């Protein structure tokens, strides 16, 4: 199934690795191969074992990574369906850039050994497949993906518990994680033979201060989208993932293992430090199953309150931290679609990555607003979205 998130997750039956037949399900985009399900489950259940293996790998390849350092890492983050995946794909295509790829899963914590082993495995002809998101983005095992979350979960086991704040600011401390993370990225740079690291991690919206403390020269690209279109896209994906995970139970476990809780049967709100607000959003999403019309309205309200909570947190964080704000570029999805050349140029300029003009023109030519769905909200729902999200949206120029 692909695990990405852009408009977010699927896991890869096409990925290199032991072959296995997959059960027939209604949507093949949610199929998780048997070998991936088994190995991914083992790694997920034994994080400390794999941290030890990662440390062992670091010691074994110390000479290979001695000359590598994490120079100006680039972090792409935004609420799911904001356009982060397409930006990741363009940045990761740069010849100096390394990122996680679909093929890095499941043994993500030992990237050097796993990728060296894959080099010895015969390559089968691979055909790009559309992600489970049904958003027109096609991926292969070599496509970039948001797998960094597995590192965070290994060291912060409660990081996706809505009952607790997920915010990691400048005051956060975890020396073991900081060392492991830095060594992990250096190993990825070494095995990819690249100079710069790019990661997409939507949950990093609540870790900006901590990441900037770890890497003061880091570059952050934060993506936001008009709340009406954004909520429509989020709701579309929620329905898609509930159906997919219902027909293929392995897909639900896969999403948990890679740390994608944005959609599906185990959807979880990010707690930005307000327990009551998070409980309210969760209650709106869950409903009571008695009134379908009311539940549909609750779903809209839940997403509206979630959008407002996430981006209010981002705005507040940047306003309170001038140094961090200077390291961030905020990209509005609509501007990216309407002015692709200028906005992509701004993204690469901010990341301090030079881009050939021909490559930029080609990349810009493929960017456009989605045509495969339209928001279908009632007047009452549109008014509710405007009331809830309006004050926050205005802070970003909407």
XYZ file of C-alpha atoms in Angstrom, residues 70-78 84 87 91 148 152 168-170 181 196-224 314 317-318 321-332 343 346-353:
71
model
C 23.325 17.400 8.295
C 23.604 20.655 6.378
C 20.534 22.921 6.188
C 17.923 20.137 6.272
C 14.658 21.031 4.532
C 11.353 20.215 6.225
C 8.075 20.296 4.282
C 5.021 20.311 6.528
C 1.334 21.092 6.313
C 3.089 18.724 0.671
C 6.564 19.768 -3.132
C 12.591 18.867 -3.948
C 10.498 9.961 9.228
C 9.776 9.924 16.225
C 7.739 19.790 20.970
C 9.163 23.281 21.294
C 12.627 24.653 21.961
C 18.267 11.107 14.380
C 21.191 17.677 1.617
C 18.288 16.040 3.441
C 14.633 16.766 2.654
C 11.740 15.362 4.684
C 7.999 15.680 4.513
C 6.403 15.297 7.897
C 3.004 16.818 8.519
C 3.298 16.226 12.256
C 6.399 18.405 12.238
C 4.001 21.362 12.318
C 4.013 20.904 16.099
C 7.792 20.311 16.326
C 9.124 23.368 14.542
C 10.807 24.831 17.606
C 12.509 21.564 18.540
C 13.749 20.917 15.004
C 15.078 24.459 14.749
C 16.900 24.006 18.032
C 18.498 20.814 16.695
C 19.356 22.428 13.337
C 19.504 26.252 13.514
C 20.257 26.401 9.772
C 17.222 24.257 8.842
C 14.752 25.470 6.228
C 11.014 24.984 6.728
C 8.385 25.059 3.979
C 4.918 25.241 5.510
C 1.917 24.646 3.274
C -1.639 25.850 3.837
C 1.525 27.456 13.562
C 4.510 29.640 17.113
C 5.999 31.740 14.327
C 9.835 33.070 17.582
C 11.352 35.545 15.068
C 14.364 33.321 14.318
C 12.146 30.371 13.521
C 9.818 32.565 11.465
C 12.764 33.712 9.347
C 13.590 30.052 8.652
C 10.052 29.357 7.390
C 8.443 29.939 4.025
C 4.644 29.741 4.048
C 3.226 28.515 0.740
C -0.461 28.809 -0.030
C 6.203 29.737 -6.189
C 10.608 30.694 -4.169
C 10.584 27.233 -2.586
C 13.964 26.290 -4.067
C 15.426 29.697 -3.263
C 14.328 29.356 0.349
C 15.786 25.848 0.514
C 19.031 27.223 -0.954
C 18.969 24.703 -3.786
